[in-house]
């Protein structure tokens, strides 16, 4: 099976999620890379928006918010590379067993990180860690015989900024969480001691995904139309984002 | 009607956050939130609906959760842990 590789560049949170779903609906096997402009918080399908995000703080510093199609936790997207792998379950690329497939796809990311000189490990259920510190979070859904897994690789991280937006009610816990997060989260910049560009990571990851044949491509016209529709009618609406 | 908010961390798993309204010992509404994974995702709405009017008692909850989520896959939570979280409504 041939996989299309696309880089959709920087988009708003709502458009990024709309594009992922549009590709899943088009059923074209795809490895996608993307970035967020403005920075954004995405929350998991089951999470409560007001429980997880300090909306005033987010608005004050122009941070987008969006609910994902996938479960998992809230993520602050800034200075990172995001990938999505979209494939038919029948492609044989990923296991039909969901827990196993997390390990498999995260394994591709780990191979990519190795090319950059980073020794990372899979931490079930859905994390990738370097020396015990999280560098990548991943989330997956399955619909209509298709698998979609998207995930992040942190290029840099500002833990204080992250936790000024992700909600922690008690001030004391907040302090604890920031220091704990500092010890729990890392980035390519921290690990390699230099600035790492999006393209460098993307190039390392492309070859690391064991997908058979790959070919650079673009979104089809139909996908763009669908993405615009999903942007307008789903991911930028209060009904979706504040559903829980 | 009383509002109950409960956070229940599954041992070695994810966080279940409940927001429920109880009238006496009956569930009037409940939202089951958190950073877990459930496939297919929209089964959560059916579960929340099926819990309305029920008492948070182990046998009842176990039966409803098992029946509603039959065939679903989960990560970071399980049927038993969902029941454990919902049982916390009883002790409030």
PDB file of C-alpha atoms in Angstrom, chain A:
ATOM      1  CA  UNK A   1       0.000   0.000   0.000  1.00  0.00           C
ATOM      2  CA  UNK A   2       1.270   3.451  -0.895  1.00  0.00           C
ATOM      3  CA  UNK A   3       1.171   6.179   1.749  1.00  0.00           C
ATOM      4  CA  UNK A   4       0.887   9.832   0.922  1.00  0.00           C
ATOM      5  CA  UNK A   5       3.161  12.100   2.962  1.00  0.00           C
ATOM      6  CA  UNK A   6       1.885  15.626   3.443  1.00  0.00           C
ATOM      7  CA  UNK A   7       2.976  18.719   5.334  1.00  0.00           C
ATOM      8  CA  UNK A   8       0.021  21.007   5.876  1.00  0.00           C
ATOM      9  CA  UNK A   9       2.115  23.653   7.620  1.00  0.00           C
ATOM     10  CA  UNK A  10       0.665  25.929  10.276  1.00  0.00           C
ATOM     11  CA  UNK A  11      -3.055  26.127  10.851  1.00  0.00           C
ATOM     12  CA  UNK A  12      -5.481  27.072  13.582  1.00  0.00           C
ATOM     13  CA  UNK A  13      -6.440  24.366  16.073  1.00  0.00           C
ATOM     14  CA  UNK A  14      -9.906  23.928  14.579  1.00  0.00           C
ATOM     15  CA  UNK A  15      -8.532  23.601  11.048  1.00  0.00           C
ATOM     16  CA  UNK A  16      -5.863  21.127  12.154  1.00  0.00           C
ATOM     17  CA  UNK A  17      -8.475  18.840  13.671  1.00  0.00           C
ATOM     18  CA  UNK A  18     -10.769  19.314  10.662  1.00  0.00           C
ATOM     19  CA  UNK A  19      -7.989  18.244   8.281  1.00  0.00           C
ATOM     20  CA  UNK A  20      -7.262  15.095  10.307  1.00  0.00           C
ATOM     21  CA  UNK A  21     -10.904  14.068  10.194  1.00  0.00           C
ATOM     22  CA  UNK A  22     -11.261  14.963   6.500  1.00  0.00           C
ATOM     23  CA  UNK A  23      -8.334  12.660   5.659  1.00  0.00           C
ATOM     24  CA  UNK A  24      -9.821   9.889   7.762  1.00  0.00           C
ATOM     25  CA  UNK A  25     -13.082  10.246   5.831  1.00  0.00           C
ATOM     26  CA  UNK A  26     -11.324  10.281   2.457  1.00  0.00           C
ATOM     27  CA  UNK A  27      -9.672   6.974   3.450  1.00  0.00           C
ATOM     28  CA  UNK A  28      -6.393   7.902   1.708  1.00  0.00           C
ATOM     29  CA  UNK A  29      -3.492   6.298   3.625  1.00  0.00           C
ATOM     30  CA  UNK A  30      -1.553   9.302   4.865  1.00  0.00           C
ATOM     31  CA  UNK A  31       1.319  10.386   7.048  1.00  0.00           C
ATOM     32  CA  UNK A  32       0.723  14.026   7.849  1.00  0.00           C
ATOM     33  CA  UNK A  33       2.940  16.593   9.581  1.00  0.00           C
ATOM     34  CA  UNK A  34       1.645  19.865  10.925  1.00  0.00           C
ATOM     35  CA  UNK A  35       2.099  22.817  13.224  1.00  0.00           C
ATOM     36  CA  UNK A  36      -0.183  25.186  15.144  1.00  0.00           C
ATOM     37  CA  UNK A  37      -0.656  28.911  14.595  1.00  0.00           C
ATOM     38  CA  UNK A  38      -1.579  30.442  16.987  1.00  0.00           C
ATOM     39  CA  UNK A  39      -0.380  28.078  19.737  1.00  0.00           C
ATOM     40  CA  UNK A  40      -3.252  25.964  21.015  1.00  0.00           C
ATOM     41  CA  UNK A  41      -4.588  23.678  23.679  1.00  0.00           C
ATOM     42  CA  UNK A  42      -6.308  20.537  22.488  1.00  0.00           C
ATOM     43  CA  UNK A  43      -8.349  18.528  24.932  1.00  0.00           C
ATOM     44  CA  UNK A  44      -9.284  14.863  24.719  1.00  0.00           C
ATOM     45  CA  UNK A  45     -12.700  13.779  23.435  1.00  0.00           C
ATOM     46  CA  UNK A  46     -13.962  12.971  26.936  1.00  0.00           C
ATOM     47  CA  UNK A  47     -12.551  15.958  28.795  1.00  0.00           C
ATOM     48  CA  UNK A  48     -14.461  18.952  30.119  1.00  0.00           C
ATOM     49  CA  UNK A  49     -13.218  22.153  28.468  1.00  0.00           C
ATOM     50  CA  UNK A  50     -13.734  24.453  31.438  1.00  0.00           C
ATOM     51  CA  UNK A  51     -12.311  21.825  33.792  1.00  0.00           C
ATOM     52  CA  UNK A  52      -9.067  21.518  31.855  1.00  0.00           C
ATOM     53  CA  UNK A  53      -8.376  24.940  30.392  1.00  0.00           C
ATOM     54  CA  UNK A  54      -8.094  28.395  31.936  1.00  0.00           C
ATOM     55  CA  UNK A  55      -9.985  30.035  29.093  1.00  0.00           C
ATOM     56  CA  UNK A  56      -9.266  33.575  30.226  1.00  0.00           C
ATOM     57  CA  UNK A  57      -5.530  32.931  30.399  1.00  0.00           C
ATOM     58  CA  UNK A  58      -5.652  31.272  26.987  1.00  0.00           C
ATOM     59  CA  UNK A  59      -7.514  34.218  25.471  1.00  0.00           C
ATOM     60  CA  UNK A  60      -5.158  36.733  27.099  1.00  0.00           C
ATOM     61  CA  UNK A  61      -2.145  35.268  25.323  1.00  0.00           C
ATOM     62  CA  UNK A  62      -3.999  34.352  22.111  1.00  0.00           C
ATOM     63  CA  UNK A  63      -4.025  30.598  22.521  1.00  0.00           C
ATOM     64  CA  UNK A  64      -6.635  28.596  20.583  1.00  0.00           C
ATOM     65  CA  UNK A  65      -8.661  25.806  22.171  1.00  0.00           C
ATOM     66  CA  UNK A  66     -10.174  22.766  20.508  1.00  0.00           C
ATOM     67  CA  UNK A  67     -11.653  19.382  21.366  1.00  0.00           C
ATOM     68  CA  UNK A  68     -10.003  16.451  19.599  1.00  0.00           C
ATOM     69  CA  UNK A  69     -11.625  13.536  17.895  1.00  0.00           C
ATOM     70  CA  UNK A  70      -9.397  11.320  20.041  1.00  0.00           C
ATOM     71  CA  UNK A  71      -9.387  10.573  23.750  1.00  0.00           C
ATOM     72  CA  UNK A  72      -6.461  11.292  26.051  1.00  0.00           C
ATOM     73  CA  UNK A  73      -5.433  14.414  27.915  1.00  0.00           C
ATOM     74  CA  UNK A  74      -5.080  18.143  27.364  1.00  0.00           C
ATOM     75  CA  UNK A  75      -2.019  19.194  25.352  1.00  0.00           C
ATOM     76  CA  UNK A  76      -0.439  22.611  24.931  1.00  0.00           C
ATOM     77  CA  UNK A  77       0.766  22.853  21.341  1.00  0.00           C
ATOM     78  CA  UNK A  78       3.638  25.270  20.987  1.00  0.00           C
ATOM     79  CA  UNK A  79       7.073  24.599  19.603  1.00  0.00           C
ATOM     80  CA  UNK A  80       6.387  21.071  18.525  1.00  0.00           C
ATOM     81  CA  UNK A  81       5.928  18.838  15.532  1.00  0.00           C
ATOM     82  CA  UNK A  82       2.619  17.047  15.254  1.00  0.00           C
ATOM     83  CA  UNK A  83       2.136  13.994  13.087  1.00  0.00           C
ATOM     84  CA  UNK A  84      -0.918  11.968  12.166  1.00  0.00           C
ATOM     85  CA  UNK A  85      -0.919   8.517  10.696  1.00  0.00           C
ATOM     86  CA  UNK A  86      -4.154   7.634   8.966  1.00  0.00           C
ATOM     87  CA  UNK A  87      -4.521   4.135   7.585  1.00  0.00           C
ATOM     88  CA  UNK A  88      -7.145   1.520   6.815  1.00  0.00           C
ATOM     89  CA  UNK A  89      -7.223  -1.145   9.529  1.00  0.00           C
ATOM     90  CA  UNK A  90      -6.914  -3.656   6.696  1.00  0.00           C
ATOM     91  CA  UNK A  91      -3.591  -2.162   5.527  1.00  0.00           C
ATOM     92  CA  UNK A  92      -1.691  -4.397   7.941  1.00  0.00           C
ATOM     93  CA  UNK A  93       0.508  -1.426   8.895  1.00  0.00           C
ATOM     94  CA  UNK A  94      -0.937  -1.271  12.386  1.00  0.00           C
ATOM     95  CA  UNK A  95      -2.215  -4.005  14.654  1.00  0.00           C
ATOM     96  CA  UNK A  96      -5.964  -4.409  15.094  1.00  0.00           C
ATOM     97  CA  UNK A  97      -5.247  -4.540  18.829  1.00  0.00           C
ATOM     98  CA  UNK A  98      -5.428  -0.932  19.986  1.00  0.00           C
ATOM     99  CA  UNK A  99      -2.975  -1.115  22.884  1.00  0.00           C
ATOM    100  CA  UNK A 100      -0.483  -2.973  20.720  1.00  0.00           C
ATOM    101  CA  UNK A 101      -0.843  -0.464  17.898  1.00  0.00           C
ATOM    102  CA  UNK A 102       0.042   2.430  20.210  1.00  0.00           C
ATOM    103  CA  UNK A 103       3.353   0.693  20.850  1.00  0.00           C
ATOM    104  CA  UNK A 104       3.824   0.037  17.170  1.00  0.00           C
ATOM    105  CA  UNK A 105       3.233   3.593  15.928  1.00  0.00           C
ATOM    106  CA  UNK A 106       5.140   5.093  18.851  1.00  0.00           C
ATOM    107  CA  UNK A 107       7.917   2.689  17.835  1.00  0.00           C
ATOM    108  CA  UNK A 108       8.145   4.507  14.483  1.00  0.00           C
ATOM    109  CA  UNK A 109       8.502   7.835  16.293  1.00  0.00           C
ATOM    110  CA  UNK A 110      11.163   6.341  18.566  1.00  0.00           C
ATOM    111  CA  UNK A 111      13.113   5.163  15.488  1.00  0.00           C
ATOM    112  CA  UNK A 112      12.923   8.694  14.116  1.00  0.00           C
ATOM    113  CA  UNK A 113      14.187  10.165  17.376  1.00  0.00           C
ATOM    114  CA  UNK A 114      17.072   7.701  17.329  1.00  0.00           C
ATOM    115  CA  UNK A 115      18.182   9.175  14.011  1.00  0.00           C
ATOM    116  CA  UNK A 116      18.414  12.514  15.799  1.00  0.00           C
ATOM    117  CA  UNK A 117      20.600  10.930  18.465  1.00  0.00           C
ATOM    118  CA  UNK A 118      17.913  10.483  21.091  1.00  0.00           C
ATOM    119  CA  UNK A 119      17.307   7.252  22.916  1.00  0.00           C
ATOM    120  CA  UNK A 120      13.598   7.212  23.663  1.00  0.00           C
ATOM    121  CA  UNK A 121      11.269   4.546  25.000  1.00  0.00           C
ATOM    122  CA  UNK A 122       7.576   3.762  24.734  1.00  0.00           C
ATOM    123  CA  UNK A 123       5.699   4.255  27.981  1.00  0.00           C
ATOM    124  CA  UNK A 124       2.281   2.626  27.812  1.00  0.00           C
ATOM    125  CA  UNK A 125      -0.424   3.622  27.284  1.00  0.00           C
ATOM    126  CA  UNK A 126       0.412   6.441  24.917  1.00  0.00           C
ATOM    127  CA  UNK A 127       3.618   8.267  25.819  1.00  0.00           C
ATOM    128  CA  UNK A 128       7.202   8.360  24.610  1.00  0.00           C
ATOM    129  CA  UNK A 129       9.839   9.209  27.199  1.00  0.00           C
ATOM    130  CA  UNK A 130      13.550  10.049  27.310  1.00  0.00           C
ATOM    131  CA  UNK A 131      15.195   9.100  30.608  1.00  0.00           C
ATOM    132  CA  UNK A 132      11.730   8.890  32.117  1.00  0.00           C
ATOM    133  CA  UNK A 133      10.697  12.355  30.878  1.00  0.00           C
ATOM    134  CA  UNK A 134       7.859  12.740  28.416  1.00  0.00           C
ATOM    135  CA  UNK A 135       8.791  14.039  24.978  1.00  0.00           C
ATOM    136  CA  UNK A 136       5.756  12.861  23.015  1.00  0.00           C
ATOM    137  CA  UNK A 137       2.068  12.252  23.695  1.00  0.00           C
ATOM    138  CA  UNK A 138      -0.117  10.266  21.325  1.00  0.00           C
ATOM    139  CA  UNK A 139      -3.813   9.562  20.850  1.00  0.00           C
ATOM    140  CA  UNK A 140      -5.721   7.256  18.587  1.00  0.00           C
ATOM    141  CA  UNK A 141      -9.218   6.667  17.310  1.00  0.00           C
ATOM    142  CA  UNK A 142     -10.791   4.131  14.984  1.00  0.00           C
ATOM    143  CA  UNK A 143     -13.816   4.757  12.815  1.00  0.00           C
ATOM    144  CA  UNK A 144     -15.247   3.121   9.751  1.00  0.00           C
ATOM    145  CA  UNK A 145     -12.377   0.684   9.434  1.00  0.00           C
ATOM    146  CA  UNK A 146      -9.786   3.471   9.615  1.00  0.00           C
ATOM    147  CA  UNK A 147      -7.108   4.163  12.240  1.00  0.00           C
ATOM    148  CA  UNK A 148      -6.060   7.698  13.072  1.00  0.00           C
ATOM    149  CA  UNK A 149      -3.225   8.292  15.476  1.00  0.00           C
ATOM    150  CA  UNK A 150      -1.876  11.743  16.058  1.00  0.00           C
ATOM    151  CA  UNK A 151       0.919  12.724  18.360  1.00  0.00           C
ATOM    152  CA  UNK A 152       3.427  15.373  19.247  1.00  0.00           C
ATOM    153  CA  UNK A 153       7.176  15.645  19.468  1.00  0.00           C
ATOM    154  CA  UNK A 154       8.256  18.532  21.664  1.00  0.00           C
ATOM    155  CA  UNK A 155      10.881  20.734  20.028  1.00  0.00           C
ATOM    156  CA  UNK A 156      11.019  23.049  23.034  1.00  0.00           C
ATOM    157  CA  UNK A 157       8.960  23.449  26.173  1.00  0.00           C
ATOM    158  CA  UNK A 158       7.984  26.302  28.470  1.00  0.00           C
ATOM    159  CA  UNK A 159       6.460  24.502  31.430  1.00  0.00           C
ATOM    160  CA  UNK A 160       5.417  27.697  33.223  1.00  0.00           C
ATOM    161  CA  UNK A 161       3.523  28.958  30.185  1.00  0.00           C
ATOM    162  CA  UNK A 162       1.973  25.533  29.693  1.00  0.00           C
ATOM    163  CA  UNK A 163       0.607  25.457  33.226  1.00  0.00           C
ATOM    164  CA  UNK A 164      -0.631  29.024  33.107  1.00  0.00           C
ATOM    165  CA  UNK A 165      -3.220  27.707  30.641  1.00  0.00           C
ATOM    166  CA  UNK A 166      -3.792  24.097  31.657  1.00  0.00           C
ATOM    167  CA  UNK A 167      -6.000  24.324  34.692  1.00  0.00           C
ATOM    168  CA  UNK A 168      -4.895  23.308  38.137  1.00  0.00           C
ATOM    169  CA  UNK A 169      -7.298  24.680  40.704  1.00  0.00           C
ATOM    170  CA  UNK A 170      -5.204  24.802  43.853  1.00  0.00           C
ATOM    171  CA  UNK A 171      -2.306  27.273  43.786  1.00  0.00           C
ATOM    172  CA  UNK A 172      -0.207  24.956  45.911  1.00  0.00           C
ATOM    173  CA  UNK A 173      -0.760  22.044  43.591  1.00  0.00           C
ATOM    174  CA  UNK A 174       0.021  24.355  40.715  1.00  0.00           C
ATOM    175  CA  UNK A 175       3.475  25.081  42.103  1.00  0.00           C
ATOM    176  CA  UNK A 176       4.074  21.440  42.768  1.00  0.00           C
ATOM    177  CA  UNK A 177       2.910  20.519  39.304  1.00  0.00           C
ATOM    178  CA  UNK A 178       5.197  22.994  37.605  1.00  0.00           C
ATOM    179  CA  UNK A 179       8.276  21.702  39.340  1.00  0.00           C
ATOM    180  CA  UNK A 180       7.089  18.139  38.891  1.00  0.00           C
ATOM    181  CA  UNK A 181       6.351  18.777  35.236  1.00  0.00           C
ATOM    182  CA  UNK A 182       9.808  20.265  34.804  1.00  0.00           C
ATOM    183  CA  UNK A 183      11.160  16.948  35.944  1.00  0.00           C
ATOM    184  CA  UNK A 184       8.636  14.974  33.933  1.00  0.00           C
ATOM    185  CA  UNK A 185       8.697  16.769  30.559  1.00  0.00           C
ATOM    186  CA  UNK A 186      11.568  17.248  28.154  1.00  0.00           C
ATOM    187  CA  UNK A 187      12.119  18.432  24.583  1.00  0.00           C
ATOM    188  CA  UNK A 188      14.526  17.892  21.703  1.00  0.00           C
ATOM    189  CA  UNK A 189      16.130  21.220  22.496  1.00  0.00           C
ATOM    190  CA  UNK A 190      16.784  20.163  26.083  1.00  0.00           C
ATOM    191  CA  UNK A 191      18.073  16.744  25.137  1.00  0.00           C
ATOM    192  CA  UNK A 192      20.310  17.852  22.261  1.00  0.00           C
ATOM    193  CA  UNK A 193      21.370  21.177  23.748  1.00  0.00           C
ATOM    194  CA  UNK A 194      20.589  23.054  20.536  1.00  0.00           C
ATOM    195  CA  UNK A 195      17.636  24.459  18.636  1.00  0.00           C
ATOM    196  CA  UNK A 196      15.925  21.803  16.551  1.00  0.00           C
ATOM    197  CA  UNK A 197      13.840  22.802  13.543  1.00  0.00           C
ATOM    198  CA  UNK A 198      10.517  21.282  12.514  1.00  0.00           C
ATOM    199  CA  UNK A 199      11.927  20.126   9.144  1.00  0.00           C
ATOM    200  CA  UNK A 200      14.831  18.245  10.699  1.00  0.00           C
ATOM    201  CA  UNK A 201      12.443  16.212  12.836  1.00  0.00           C
ATOM    202  CA  UNK A 202      10.014  15.675   9.986  1.00  0.00           C
ATOM    203  CA  UNK A 203      12.785  14.335   7.736  1.00  0.00           C
ATOM    204  CA  UNK A 204      13.943  11.983  10.493  1.00  0.00           C
ATOM    205  CA  UNK A 205      10.422  10.692  11.074  1.00  0.00           C
ATOM    206  CA  UNK A 206       9.419  10.113   7.450  1.00  0.00           C
ATOM    207  CA  UNK A 207      11.907   7.290   6.955  1.00  0.00           C
ATOM    208  CA  UNK A 208      11.239   5.881  10.398  1.00  0.00           C
ATOM    209  CA  UNK A 209       7.572   5.065   9.742  1.00  0.00           C
ATOM    210  CA  UNK A 210       7.518   1.586   8.242  1.00  0.00           C
ATOM    211  CA  UNK A 211       4.826   2.157   5.674  1.00  0.00           C
ATOM    212  CA  UNK A 212       6.137   0.494   2.535  1.00  0.00           C
ATOM    213  CA  UNK A 213       6.031   2.973  -0.327  1.00  0.00           C
ATOM    214  CA  UNK A 214       5.609   6.648   0.441  1.00  0.00           C
ATOM    215  CA  UNK A 215       5.036   9.547  -1.902  1.00  0.00           C
ATOM    216  CA  UNK A 216       4.880  13.251  -1.220  1.00  0.00           C
ATOM    217  CA  UNK A 217       1.457  14.669  -1.899  1.00  0.00           C
ATOM    218  CA  UNK A 218      -1.157  17.233  -1.015  1.00  0.00           C
ATOM    219  CA  UNK A 219      -4.703  17.291   0.241  1.00  0.00           C
ATOM    220  CA  UNK A 220      -7.207  16.607  -2.516  1.00  0.00           C
ATOM    221  CA  UNK A 221      -9.793  19.185  -3.457  1.00  0.00           C
ATOM    222  CA  UNK A 222     -12.494  17.019  -1.850  1.00  0.00           C
ATOM    223  CA  UNK A 223     -10.489  16.806   1.394  1.00  0.00           C
ATOM    224  CA  UNK A 224     -10.037  20.573   1.483  1.00  0.00           C
ATOM    225  CA  UNK A 225     -13.765  21.077   0.975  1.00  0.00           C
ATOM    226  CA  UNK A 226     -14.558  18.550   3.715  1.00  0.00           C
ATOM    227  CA  UNK A 227     -11.996  20.138   6.049  1.00  0.00           C
ATOM    228  CA  UNK A 228     -13.535  23.579   5.521  1.00  0.00           C
ATOM    229  CA  UNK A 229     -16.947  22.126   6.258  1.00  0.00           C
ATOM    230  CA  UNK A 230     -15.744  20.374   9.433  1.00  0.00           C
ATOM    231  CA  UNK A 231     -13.916  23.522  10.508  1.00  0.00           C
ATOM    232  CA  UNK A 232     -17.061  25.584  10.170  1.00  0.00           C
ATOM    233  CA  UNK A 233     -19.651  23.128  11.399  1.00  0.00           C
ATOM    234  CA  UNK A 234     -17.717  21.208  14.037  1.00  0.00           C
ATOM    235  CA  UNK A 235     -14.306  22.177  15.318  1.00  0.00           C
ATOM    236  CA  UNK A 236     -14.859  25.919  15.566  1.00  0.00           C
ATOM    237  CA  UNK A 237     -18.262  25.587  17.236  1.00  0.00           C
ATOM    238  CA  UNK A 238     -19.134  25.925  20.907  1.00  0.00           C
ATOM    239  CA  UNK A 239     -21.414  22.888  20.560  1.00  0.00           C
ATOM    240  CA  UNK A 240     -18.406  20.678  19.855  1.00  0.00           C
ATOM    241  CA  UNK A 241     -15.686  22.320  21.917  1.00  0.00           C
ATOM    242  CA  UNK A 242     -17.858  22.781  25.005  1.00  0.00           C
ATOM    243  CA  UNK A 243     -19.808  19.557  24.542  1.00  0.00           C
ATOM    244  CA  UNK A 244     -18.425  18.416  27.895  1.00  0.00           C
TER     245      UNK A 244
END
